[in-house]
Coordinates of C-alpha atoms and ligand atoms in Angstrom, one line a residue:
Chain D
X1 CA 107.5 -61.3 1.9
X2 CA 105.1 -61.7 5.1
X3 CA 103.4 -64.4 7.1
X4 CA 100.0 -64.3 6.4
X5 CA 97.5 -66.7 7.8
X6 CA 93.9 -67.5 7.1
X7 CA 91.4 -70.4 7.0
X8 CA 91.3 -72.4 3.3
X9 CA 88.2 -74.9 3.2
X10 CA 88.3 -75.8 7.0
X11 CA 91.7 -75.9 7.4
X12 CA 94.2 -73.0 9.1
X13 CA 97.0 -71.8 6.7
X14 CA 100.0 -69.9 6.9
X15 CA 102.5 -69.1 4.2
X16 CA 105.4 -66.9 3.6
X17 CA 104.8 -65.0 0.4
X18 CA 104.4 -61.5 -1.2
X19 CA 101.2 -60.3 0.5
X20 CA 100.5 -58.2 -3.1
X21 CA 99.7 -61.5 -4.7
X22 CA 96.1 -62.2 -5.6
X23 CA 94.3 -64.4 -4.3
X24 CA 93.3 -66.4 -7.4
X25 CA 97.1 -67.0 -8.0
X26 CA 97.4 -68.2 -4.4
X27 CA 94.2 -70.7 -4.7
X28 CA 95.9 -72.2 -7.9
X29 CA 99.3 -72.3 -7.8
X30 CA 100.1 -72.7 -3.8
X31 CA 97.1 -75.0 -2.7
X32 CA 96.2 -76.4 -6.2
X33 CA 92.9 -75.5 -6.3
X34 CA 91.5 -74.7 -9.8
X35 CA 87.8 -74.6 -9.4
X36 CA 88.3 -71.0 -9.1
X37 CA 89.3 -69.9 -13.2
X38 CA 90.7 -66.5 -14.4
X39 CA 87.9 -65.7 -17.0
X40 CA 88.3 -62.1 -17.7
X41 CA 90.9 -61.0 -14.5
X42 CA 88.9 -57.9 -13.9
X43 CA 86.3 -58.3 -11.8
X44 CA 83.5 -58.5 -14.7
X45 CA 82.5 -62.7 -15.0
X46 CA 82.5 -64.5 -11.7
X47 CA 84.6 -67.5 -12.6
X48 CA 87.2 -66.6 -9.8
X49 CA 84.6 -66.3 -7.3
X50 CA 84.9 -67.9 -3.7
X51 CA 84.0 -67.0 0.1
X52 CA 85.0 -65.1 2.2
X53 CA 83.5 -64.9 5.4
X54 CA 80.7 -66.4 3.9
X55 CA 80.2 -63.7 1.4
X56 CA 81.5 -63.7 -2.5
X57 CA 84.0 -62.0 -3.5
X58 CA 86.0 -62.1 -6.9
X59 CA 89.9 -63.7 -6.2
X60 CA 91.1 -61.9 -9.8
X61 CA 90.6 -58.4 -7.8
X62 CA 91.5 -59.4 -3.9
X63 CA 94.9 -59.1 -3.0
X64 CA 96.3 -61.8 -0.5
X65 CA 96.8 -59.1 2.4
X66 CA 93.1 -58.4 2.5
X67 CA 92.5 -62.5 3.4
X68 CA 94.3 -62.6 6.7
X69 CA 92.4 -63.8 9.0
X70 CA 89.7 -64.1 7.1
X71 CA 88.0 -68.0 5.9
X72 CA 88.4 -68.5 2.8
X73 CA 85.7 -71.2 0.7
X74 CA 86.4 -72.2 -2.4
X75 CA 83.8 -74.6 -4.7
X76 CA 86.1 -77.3 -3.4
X77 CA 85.8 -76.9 0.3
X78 CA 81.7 -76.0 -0.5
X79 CA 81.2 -79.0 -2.2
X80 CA 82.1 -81.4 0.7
X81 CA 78.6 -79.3 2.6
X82 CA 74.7 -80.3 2.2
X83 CA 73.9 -76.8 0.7
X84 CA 76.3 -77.5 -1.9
X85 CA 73.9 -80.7 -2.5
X86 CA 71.1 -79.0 -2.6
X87 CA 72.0 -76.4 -5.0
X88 CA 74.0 -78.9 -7.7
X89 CA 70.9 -80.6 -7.2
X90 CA 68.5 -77.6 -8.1
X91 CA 70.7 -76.7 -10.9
X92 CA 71.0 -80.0 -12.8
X93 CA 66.9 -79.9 -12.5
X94 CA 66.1 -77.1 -14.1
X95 CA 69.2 -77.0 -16.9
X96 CA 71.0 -74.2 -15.4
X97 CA 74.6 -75.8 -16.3
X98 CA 75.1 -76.5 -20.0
X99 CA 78.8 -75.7 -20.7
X100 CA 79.8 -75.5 -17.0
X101 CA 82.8 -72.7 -17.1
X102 CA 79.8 -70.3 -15.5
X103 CA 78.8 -72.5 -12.9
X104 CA 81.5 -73.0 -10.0
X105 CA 81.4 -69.3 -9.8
X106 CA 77.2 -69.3 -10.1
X107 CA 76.9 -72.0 -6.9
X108 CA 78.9 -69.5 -5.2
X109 CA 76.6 -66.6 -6.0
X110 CA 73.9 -68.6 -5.3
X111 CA 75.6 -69.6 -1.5
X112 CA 76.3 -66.5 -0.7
X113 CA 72.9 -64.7 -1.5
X114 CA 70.7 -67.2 0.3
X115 CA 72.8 -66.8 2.7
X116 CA 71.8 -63.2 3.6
X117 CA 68.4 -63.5 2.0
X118 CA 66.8 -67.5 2.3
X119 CA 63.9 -66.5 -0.2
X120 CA 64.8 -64.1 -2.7
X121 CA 63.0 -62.5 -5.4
X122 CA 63.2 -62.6 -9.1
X123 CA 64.7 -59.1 -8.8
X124 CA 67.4 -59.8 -5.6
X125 CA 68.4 -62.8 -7.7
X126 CA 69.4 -61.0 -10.8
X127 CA 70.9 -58.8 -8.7
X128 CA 72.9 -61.6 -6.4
X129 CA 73.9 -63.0 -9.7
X130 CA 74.5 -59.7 -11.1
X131 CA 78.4 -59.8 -11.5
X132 CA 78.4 -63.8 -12.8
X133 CA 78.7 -63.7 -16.5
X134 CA 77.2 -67.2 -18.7
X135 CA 77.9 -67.3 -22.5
X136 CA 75.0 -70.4 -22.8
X137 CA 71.9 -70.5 -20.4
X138 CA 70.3 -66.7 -21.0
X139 CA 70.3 -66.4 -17.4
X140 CA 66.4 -67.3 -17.0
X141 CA 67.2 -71.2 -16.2
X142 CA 69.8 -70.2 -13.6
X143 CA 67.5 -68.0 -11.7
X144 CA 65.0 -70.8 -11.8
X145 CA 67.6 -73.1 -10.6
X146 CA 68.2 -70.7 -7.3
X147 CA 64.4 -70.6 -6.6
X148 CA 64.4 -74.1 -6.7
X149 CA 67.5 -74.6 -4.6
X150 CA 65.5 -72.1 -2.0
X151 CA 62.3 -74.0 -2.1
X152 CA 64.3 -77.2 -1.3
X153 CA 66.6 -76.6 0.7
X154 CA 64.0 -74.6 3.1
X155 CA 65.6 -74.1 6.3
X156 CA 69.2 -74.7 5.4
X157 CA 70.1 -71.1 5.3
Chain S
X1 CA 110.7 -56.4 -5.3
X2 CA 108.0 -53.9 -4.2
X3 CA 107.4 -54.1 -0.4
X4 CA 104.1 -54.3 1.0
X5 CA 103.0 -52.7 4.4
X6 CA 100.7 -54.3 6.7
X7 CA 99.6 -52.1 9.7
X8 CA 98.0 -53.4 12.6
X9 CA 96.3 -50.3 13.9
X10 CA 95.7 -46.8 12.4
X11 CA 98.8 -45.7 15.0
X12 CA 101.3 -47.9 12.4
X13 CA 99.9 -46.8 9.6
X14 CA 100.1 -43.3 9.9
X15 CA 103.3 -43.7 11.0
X16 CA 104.2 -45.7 7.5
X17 CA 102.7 -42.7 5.7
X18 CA 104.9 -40.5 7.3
X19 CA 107.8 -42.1 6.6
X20 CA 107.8 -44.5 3.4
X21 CA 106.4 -43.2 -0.2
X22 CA 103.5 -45.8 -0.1
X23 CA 100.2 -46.1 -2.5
X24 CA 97.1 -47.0 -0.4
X25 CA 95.1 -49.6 -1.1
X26 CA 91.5 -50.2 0.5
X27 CA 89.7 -53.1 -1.5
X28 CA 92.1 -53.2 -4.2
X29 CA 89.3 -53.5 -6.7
X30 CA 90.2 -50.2 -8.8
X31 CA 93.7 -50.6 -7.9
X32 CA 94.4 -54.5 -8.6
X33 CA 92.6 -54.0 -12.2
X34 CA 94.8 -50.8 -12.8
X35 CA 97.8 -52.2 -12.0
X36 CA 97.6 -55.5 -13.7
X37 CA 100.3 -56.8 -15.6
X38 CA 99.7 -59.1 -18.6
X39 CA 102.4 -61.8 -18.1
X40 CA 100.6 -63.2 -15.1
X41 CA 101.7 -63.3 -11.7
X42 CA 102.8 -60.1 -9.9
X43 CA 101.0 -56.6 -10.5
X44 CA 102.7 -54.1 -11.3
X45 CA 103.0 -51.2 -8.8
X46 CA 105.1 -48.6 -9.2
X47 CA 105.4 -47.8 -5.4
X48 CA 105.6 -49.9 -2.1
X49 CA 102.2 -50.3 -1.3
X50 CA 100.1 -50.3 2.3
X51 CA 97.0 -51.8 3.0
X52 CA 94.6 -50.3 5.1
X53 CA 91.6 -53.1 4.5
X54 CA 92.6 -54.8 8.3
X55 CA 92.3 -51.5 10.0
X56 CA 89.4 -52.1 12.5
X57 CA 89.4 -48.6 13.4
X58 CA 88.8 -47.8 9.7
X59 CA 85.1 -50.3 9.9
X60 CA 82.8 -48.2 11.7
X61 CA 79.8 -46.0 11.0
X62 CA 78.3 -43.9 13.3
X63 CA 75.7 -41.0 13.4
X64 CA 75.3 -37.6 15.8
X65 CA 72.9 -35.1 15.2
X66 CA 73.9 -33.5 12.5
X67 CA 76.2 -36.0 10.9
X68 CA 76.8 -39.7 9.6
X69 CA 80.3 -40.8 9.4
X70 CA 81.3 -43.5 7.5
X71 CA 85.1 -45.5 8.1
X72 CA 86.8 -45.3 5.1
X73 CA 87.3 -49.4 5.4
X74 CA 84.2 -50.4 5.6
X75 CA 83.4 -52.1 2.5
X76 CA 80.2 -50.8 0.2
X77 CA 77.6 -53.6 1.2
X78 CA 78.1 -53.2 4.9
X79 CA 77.3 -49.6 4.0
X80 CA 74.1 -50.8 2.1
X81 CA 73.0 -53.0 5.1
X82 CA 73.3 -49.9 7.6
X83 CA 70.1 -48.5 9.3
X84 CA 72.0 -45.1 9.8
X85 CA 73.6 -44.6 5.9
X86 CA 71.1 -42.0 4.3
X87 CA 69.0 -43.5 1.8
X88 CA 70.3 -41.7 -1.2
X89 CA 73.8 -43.1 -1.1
X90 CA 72.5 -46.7 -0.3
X91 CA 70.4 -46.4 -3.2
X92 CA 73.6 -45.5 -5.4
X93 CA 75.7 -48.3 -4.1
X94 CA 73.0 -51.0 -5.3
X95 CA 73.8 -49.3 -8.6
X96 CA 77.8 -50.1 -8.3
X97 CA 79.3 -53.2 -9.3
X98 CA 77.9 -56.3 -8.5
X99 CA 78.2 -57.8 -4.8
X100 CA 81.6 -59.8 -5.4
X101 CA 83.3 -56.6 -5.8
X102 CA 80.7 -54.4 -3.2
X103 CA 81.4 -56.6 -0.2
X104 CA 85.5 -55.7 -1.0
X105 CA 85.3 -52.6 -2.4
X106 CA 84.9 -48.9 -0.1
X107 CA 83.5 -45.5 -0.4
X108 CA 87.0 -44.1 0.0
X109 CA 88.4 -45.7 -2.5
X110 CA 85.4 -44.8 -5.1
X111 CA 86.6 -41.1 -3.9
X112 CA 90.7 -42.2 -3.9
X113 CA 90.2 -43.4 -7.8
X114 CA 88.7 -39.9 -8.3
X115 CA 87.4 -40.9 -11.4
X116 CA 84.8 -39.0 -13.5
X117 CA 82.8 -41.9 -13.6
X118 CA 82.9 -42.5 -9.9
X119 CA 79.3 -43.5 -9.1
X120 CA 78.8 -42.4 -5.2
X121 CA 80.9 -39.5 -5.8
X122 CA 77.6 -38.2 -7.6
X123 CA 75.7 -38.5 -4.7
X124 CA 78.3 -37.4 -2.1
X125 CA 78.4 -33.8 -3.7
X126 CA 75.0 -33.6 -4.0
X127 CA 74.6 -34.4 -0.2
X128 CA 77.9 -32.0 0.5
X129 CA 79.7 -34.9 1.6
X130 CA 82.9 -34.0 3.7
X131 CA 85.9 -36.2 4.2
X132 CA 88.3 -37.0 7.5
X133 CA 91.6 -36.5 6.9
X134 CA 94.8 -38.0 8.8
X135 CA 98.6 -38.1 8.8
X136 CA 100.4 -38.4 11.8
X137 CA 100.3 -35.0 13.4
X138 CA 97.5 -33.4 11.5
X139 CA 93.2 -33.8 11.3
X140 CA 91.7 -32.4 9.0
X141 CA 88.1 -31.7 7.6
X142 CA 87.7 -30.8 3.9
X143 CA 84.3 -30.7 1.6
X144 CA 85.1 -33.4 -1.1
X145 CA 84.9 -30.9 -4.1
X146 CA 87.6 -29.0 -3.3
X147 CA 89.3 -32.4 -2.6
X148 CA 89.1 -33.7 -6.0
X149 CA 90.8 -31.2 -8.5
X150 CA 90.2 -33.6 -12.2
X151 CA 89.9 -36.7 -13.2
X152 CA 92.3 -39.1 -11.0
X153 CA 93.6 -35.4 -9.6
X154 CA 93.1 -35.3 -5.6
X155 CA 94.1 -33.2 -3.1
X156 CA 96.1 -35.8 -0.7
X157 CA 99.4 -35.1 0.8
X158 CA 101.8 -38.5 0.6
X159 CA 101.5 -38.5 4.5
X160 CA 97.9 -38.6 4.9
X161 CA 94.8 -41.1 4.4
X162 CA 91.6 -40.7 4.1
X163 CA 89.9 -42.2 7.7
X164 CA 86.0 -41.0 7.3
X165 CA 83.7 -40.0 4.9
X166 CA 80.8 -37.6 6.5
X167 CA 77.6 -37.1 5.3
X168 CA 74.7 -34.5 6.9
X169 CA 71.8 -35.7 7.5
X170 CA 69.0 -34.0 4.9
X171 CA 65.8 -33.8 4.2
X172 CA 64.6 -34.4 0.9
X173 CA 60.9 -34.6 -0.5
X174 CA 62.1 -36.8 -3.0
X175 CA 65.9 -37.7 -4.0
X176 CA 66.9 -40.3 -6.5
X177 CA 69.9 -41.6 -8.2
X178 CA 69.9 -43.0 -11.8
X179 CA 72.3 -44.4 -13.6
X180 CA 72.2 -44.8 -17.8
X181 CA 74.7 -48.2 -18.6
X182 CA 74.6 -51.1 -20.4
X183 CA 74.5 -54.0 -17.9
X184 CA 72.5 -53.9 -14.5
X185 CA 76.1 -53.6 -12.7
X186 CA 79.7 -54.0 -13.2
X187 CA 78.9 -50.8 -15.6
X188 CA 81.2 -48.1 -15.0
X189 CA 78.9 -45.5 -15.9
X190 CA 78.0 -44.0 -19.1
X191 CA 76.2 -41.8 -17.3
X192 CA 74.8 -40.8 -13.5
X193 CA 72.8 -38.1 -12.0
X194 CA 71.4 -37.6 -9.2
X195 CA 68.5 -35.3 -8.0
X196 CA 66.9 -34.3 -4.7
X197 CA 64.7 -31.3 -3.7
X198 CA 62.3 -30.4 -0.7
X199 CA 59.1 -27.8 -0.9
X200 CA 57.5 -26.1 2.0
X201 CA 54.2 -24.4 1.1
X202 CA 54.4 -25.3 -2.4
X203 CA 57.9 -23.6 -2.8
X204 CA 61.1 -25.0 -3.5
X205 CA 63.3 -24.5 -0.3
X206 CA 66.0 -26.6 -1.4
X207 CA 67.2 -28.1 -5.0
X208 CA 70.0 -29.9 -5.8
X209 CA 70.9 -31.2 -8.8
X210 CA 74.0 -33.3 -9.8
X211 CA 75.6 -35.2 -12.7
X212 CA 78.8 -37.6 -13.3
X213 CA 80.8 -38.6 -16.4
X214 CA 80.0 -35.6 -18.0
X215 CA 82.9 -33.9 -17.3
X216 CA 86.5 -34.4 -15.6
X217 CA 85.0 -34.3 -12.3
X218 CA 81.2 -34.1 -10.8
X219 CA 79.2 -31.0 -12.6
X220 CA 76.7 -29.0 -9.7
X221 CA 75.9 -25.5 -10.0
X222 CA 74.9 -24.2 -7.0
X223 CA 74.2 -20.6 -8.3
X224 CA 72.0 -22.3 -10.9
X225 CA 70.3 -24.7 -8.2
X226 CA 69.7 -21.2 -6.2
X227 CA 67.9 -19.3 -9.0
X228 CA 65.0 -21.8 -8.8
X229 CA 64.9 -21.6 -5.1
X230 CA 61.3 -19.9 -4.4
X231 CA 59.9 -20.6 -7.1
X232 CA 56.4 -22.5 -7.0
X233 CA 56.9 -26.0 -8.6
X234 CA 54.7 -25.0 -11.9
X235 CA 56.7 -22.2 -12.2
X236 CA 59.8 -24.8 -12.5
X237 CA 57.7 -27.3 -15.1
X238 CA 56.8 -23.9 -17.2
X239 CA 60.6 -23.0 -17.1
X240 CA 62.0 -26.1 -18.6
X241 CA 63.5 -25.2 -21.7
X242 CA 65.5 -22.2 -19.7
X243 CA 66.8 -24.6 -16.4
X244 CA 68.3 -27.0 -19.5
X245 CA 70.1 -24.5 -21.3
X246 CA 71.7 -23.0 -17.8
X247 CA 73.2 -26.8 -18.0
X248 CA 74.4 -27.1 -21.5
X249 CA 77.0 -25.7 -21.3
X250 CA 78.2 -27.1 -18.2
X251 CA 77.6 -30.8 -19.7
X252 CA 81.2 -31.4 -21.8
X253 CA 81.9 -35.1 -21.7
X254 CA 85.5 -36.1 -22.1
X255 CA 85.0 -38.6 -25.4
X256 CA 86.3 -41.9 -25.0
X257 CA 84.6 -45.0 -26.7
X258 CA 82.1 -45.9 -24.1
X259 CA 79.5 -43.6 -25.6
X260 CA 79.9 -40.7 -27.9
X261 CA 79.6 -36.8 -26.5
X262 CA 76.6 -36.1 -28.2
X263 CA 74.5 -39.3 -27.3
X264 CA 76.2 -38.1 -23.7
X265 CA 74.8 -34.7 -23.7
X266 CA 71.3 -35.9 -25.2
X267 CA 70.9 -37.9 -22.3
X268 CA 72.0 -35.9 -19.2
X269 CA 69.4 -33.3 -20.6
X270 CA 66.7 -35.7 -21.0
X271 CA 67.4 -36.9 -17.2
X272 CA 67.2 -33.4 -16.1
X273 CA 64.0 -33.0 -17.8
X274 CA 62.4 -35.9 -16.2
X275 CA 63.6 -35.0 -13.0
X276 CA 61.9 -31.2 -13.6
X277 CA 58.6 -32.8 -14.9
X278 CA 58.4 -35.4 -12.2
X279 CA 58.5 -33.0 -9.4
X280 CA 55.1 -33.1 -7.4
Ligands
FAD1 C1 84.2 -55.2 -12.2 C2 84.2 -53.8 -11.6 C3 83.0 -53.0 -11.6 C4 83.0 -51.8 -11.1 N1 81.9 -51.0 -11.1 C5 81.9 -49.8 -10.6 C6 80.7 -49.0 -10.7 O1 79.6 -49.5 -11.2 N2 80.7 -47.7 -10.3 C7 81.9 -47.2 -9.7 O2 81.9 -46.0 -9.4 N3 83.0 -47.9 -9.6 C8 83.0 -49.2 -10.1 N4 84.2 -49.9 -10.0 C9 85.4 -49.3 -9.5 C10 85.8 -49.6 -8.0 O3 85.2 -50.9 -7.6 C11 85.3 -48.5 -7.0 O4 86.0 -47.4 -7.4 C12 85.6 -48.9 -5.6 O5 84.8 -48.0 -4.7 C13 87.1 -48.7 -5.2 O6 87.2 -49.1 -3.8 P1 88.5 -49.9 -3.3 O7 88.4 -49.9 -1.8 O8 88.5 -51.3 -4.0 O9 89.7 -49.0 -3.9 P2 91.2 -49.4 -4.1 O10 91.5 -50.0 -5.3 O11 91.8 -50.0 -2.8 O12 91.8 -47.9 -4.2 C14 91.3 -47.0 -5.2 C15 92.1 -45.7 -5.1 O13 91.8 -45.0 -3.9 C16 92.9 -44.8 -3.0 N5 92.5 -45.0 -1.7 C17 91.8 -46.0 -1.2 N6 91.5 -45.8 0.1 C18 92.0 -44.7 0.5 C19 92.0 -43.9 1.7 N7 91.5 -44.4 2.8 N8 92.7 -42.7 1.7 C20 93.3 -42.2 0.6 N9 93.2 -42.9 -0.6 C21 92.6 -44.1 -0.7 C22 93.9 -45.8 -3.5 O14 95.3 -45.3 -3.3 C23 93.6 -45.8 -5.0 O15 94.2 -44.8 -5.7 C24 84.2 -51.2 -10.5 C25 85.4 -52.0 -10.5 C26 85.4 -53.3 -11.0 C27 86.6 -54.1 -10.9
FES2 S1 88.3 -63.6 -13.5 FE1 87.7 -62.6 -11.7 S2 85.8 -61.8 -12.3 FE2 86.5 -62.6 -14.1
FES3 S1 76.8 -72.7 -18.7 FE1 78.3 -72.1 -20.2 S2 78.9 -70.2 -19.4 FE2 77.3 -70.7 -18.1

């Protein structure tokens, strides 16, 4: 058991607990947050993607210890933001959500690559999205639905 | 319960080493998946474990003339973004994963899991990569293949960490890393290798030529790699058939269902073909 403190959506937290917990665990049972899903639990399909210091990172393969200190964003806390707008918006236009298990995990991919890179290319796309699997949209629609989110929101990132 | 160590410089920690049986872990990305149990909630290590990820002193990269060193913390995409990280390993990590696990993920830990399917380690022996080695009254400097011994078989004493990675700075002509996998990432290789030469006068001065996952641990020759040292490059080209036999017998992939041997073999020899053909 340790203290371990970091910031969740915003907000500073601090819990006792075993530090060798992952982080997805955390999210879900501790702070009841269950946009982030265990899809596979090994690192291969995105669904337990969030933030960290604004960057993505799979929950199913981070261990609590490596978040102290760190800020935490899960599609919860990112959805309360106007990127989050503007991305939703980009991906209900061009029909890159049909099931929707892909997509929490996708609007983080897509945060955290326009975030380093504002107007990416077809090929830095595929590979922003590289490690976020989706069983229904063939990909194509999805990487439209980033362009778009990059042509509109313009000056966001 | 199994305890879990939390250092708050490299001081503590190397004191930890010294006295606690601990398992290190750096990202967690090879050692989370490993040690996964399937009921749910806790993993499953078999030892106390200390984490080494917070270690600011483990986050740096730095060059001098001869030299880049690279913090064994410092996670694969913040190696990717460096100006001073040669080109050749950069170009391997784009290959590795897919950026959820490259901003967590290190280079020491790609060398730690010691597996044969290690993707950077393929370009690390072909550059002569060298690690930094710590424990708490010891430094020492030691080339990475005599450091790993197999696959998952290094040469680490329970005391001591891995604190750099140290690359020299080369010049290549041309040097390229390729990778033959299913996906575009999250691939643990079927297949790497990794090429680089440099001519002066229309002679080879320096070749190097190396391959992963086609054996326990990465296969280069250099006593091969010599023999074609001055030679002209046509001289190479019209000596194909006789540089690919020197590596058949060298090319023994351990056979697990990812890809059979002989699809294995077929392939390595093609890539050293093209790599041969492709000089100019
Ligand atoms: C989805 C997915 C895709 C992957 N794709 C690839 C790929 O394409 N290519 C590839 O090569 N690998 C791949 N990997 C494996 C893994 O991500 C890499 O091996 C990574 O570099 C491990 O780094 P880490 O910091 O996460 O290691 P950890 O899991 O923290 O540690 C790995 C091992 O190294 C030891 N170790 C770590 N740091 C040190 C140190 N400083 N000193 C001594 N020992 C140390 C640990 O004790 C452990 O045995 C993938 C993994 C996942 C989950
Ligand atoms: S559940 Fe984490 S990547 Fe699949
Ligand atoms: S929309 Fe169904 S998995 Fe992507």
């Amino acid at each position: 058991m340790a203290k371990i403190k970091f910031k969740l959506n915003d907000k500073f937290v601090e819990l006792d607990t075993d530090p060798n917990r992952r982080l997805l665990d955390v999210l879900r049972d501790d702070f009841n947050l269950t946009g982030p899903k265990e899809g596979c639990g090994e690192g291969e399909c995105g669904a337990c993607a969030v933030l960290m210091d604004q960057k993505i990172i799979n929950s199913c393969c981070t261990p609590l210890a490596n978040v102290i200190d760190k800020e935490i964003i899960t599609i919860e806390g990112f959805s309360k933001t106007k990127k989050f707008e503007v991305i939703k918006d980009a991906y209900a236009k061009t029909g890159g959500v049909q099931c929707g298990f892909c997509t929490p995990g996708m609007i983080i991919a897509t945060e955290s690559l326009l975030n380093k890179n504002p107007h990416p290319t077809d090929f830095e796309i595929k590979i922003g999205l590289s490690g976020n699997l989706c069983r229904c949209t063939g990909y194509n629609l999805i990487i439209e639905a980033v362009k778009e989110a990059a042509k509109a929101g313009d000056g966001l990132w | 319960m199994v305890e879990a160590y939390l250092p708050k410089d490299l001081d503590e920690c190397l004191k930890i080493l010294n006295e606690k049986k601990v398992k290190i872990i750096a990202g967690g990305t090879d050692m989370l998946i490993q040690n996964r149990s399937h009921t749910g909630m806790s993993i499953g290590y078999r030892n106390d474990v200390l984490y080494i990820n917070n270690l600011n002193e483990l986050k740096n990269i730095y060059e001098d003339d001869a030299f880049v060193y690279i913090g064994a913390a410092l996670s694969l995409e913040k190696i990717m973004e460096s100006d001073i990280a040669p080109k050749l390993l950069k170009e391997t990590i784009l290959e590795m994963a897919s950026p959820a696990i490259r901003h967590t993920a290190t280079l020491a830990g790609n060398i730690g899991n010691a597996s044969p399917a290690g993707d950077s380690l393929v370009s690390l022996y072909l550059m002569d990569a060298e690690l930094e080695i710590r424990s708490i009254n010891n430094t020492r400097r030691v080339f990475l293949k005599d450091f790993i011994k197999g696959v998952r078989k290094i040469t680490l004493e329970s005391d001591e960490l891995i604190t750099k990675v140290i690359i020299p700075k080369l010049m290549f002509e041309k040097a390229y890393f390729k990778k033959v996998g299913p996906r575009l990432s999250d691939a643990i290789s079927k297949l790497s290798f990794a090429g680089a030469y440099q001519i002066y006068n229309n002679k080879i001065t320096d070749i190097r030529i190396a391959f992963g996952a086609v054996n326990v641990t990465v296969v280069r020759d250099r006593l091969l790699e010599k023999k074609m040292i001055g030679k002209t490059i046509e001289e190479l080209k019209g000596m194909i058939d006789l540089l690919t036999s020197w590596y058949d017998p060298l090319i023994v992939p351990i056979d697990d269902q990812r890809s059979n041997k002989v699809y294995r073999k077929e392939v390595a020899i093609n890539l050293l073909r093209e790599f041969i053909e492709n000089l100019i």
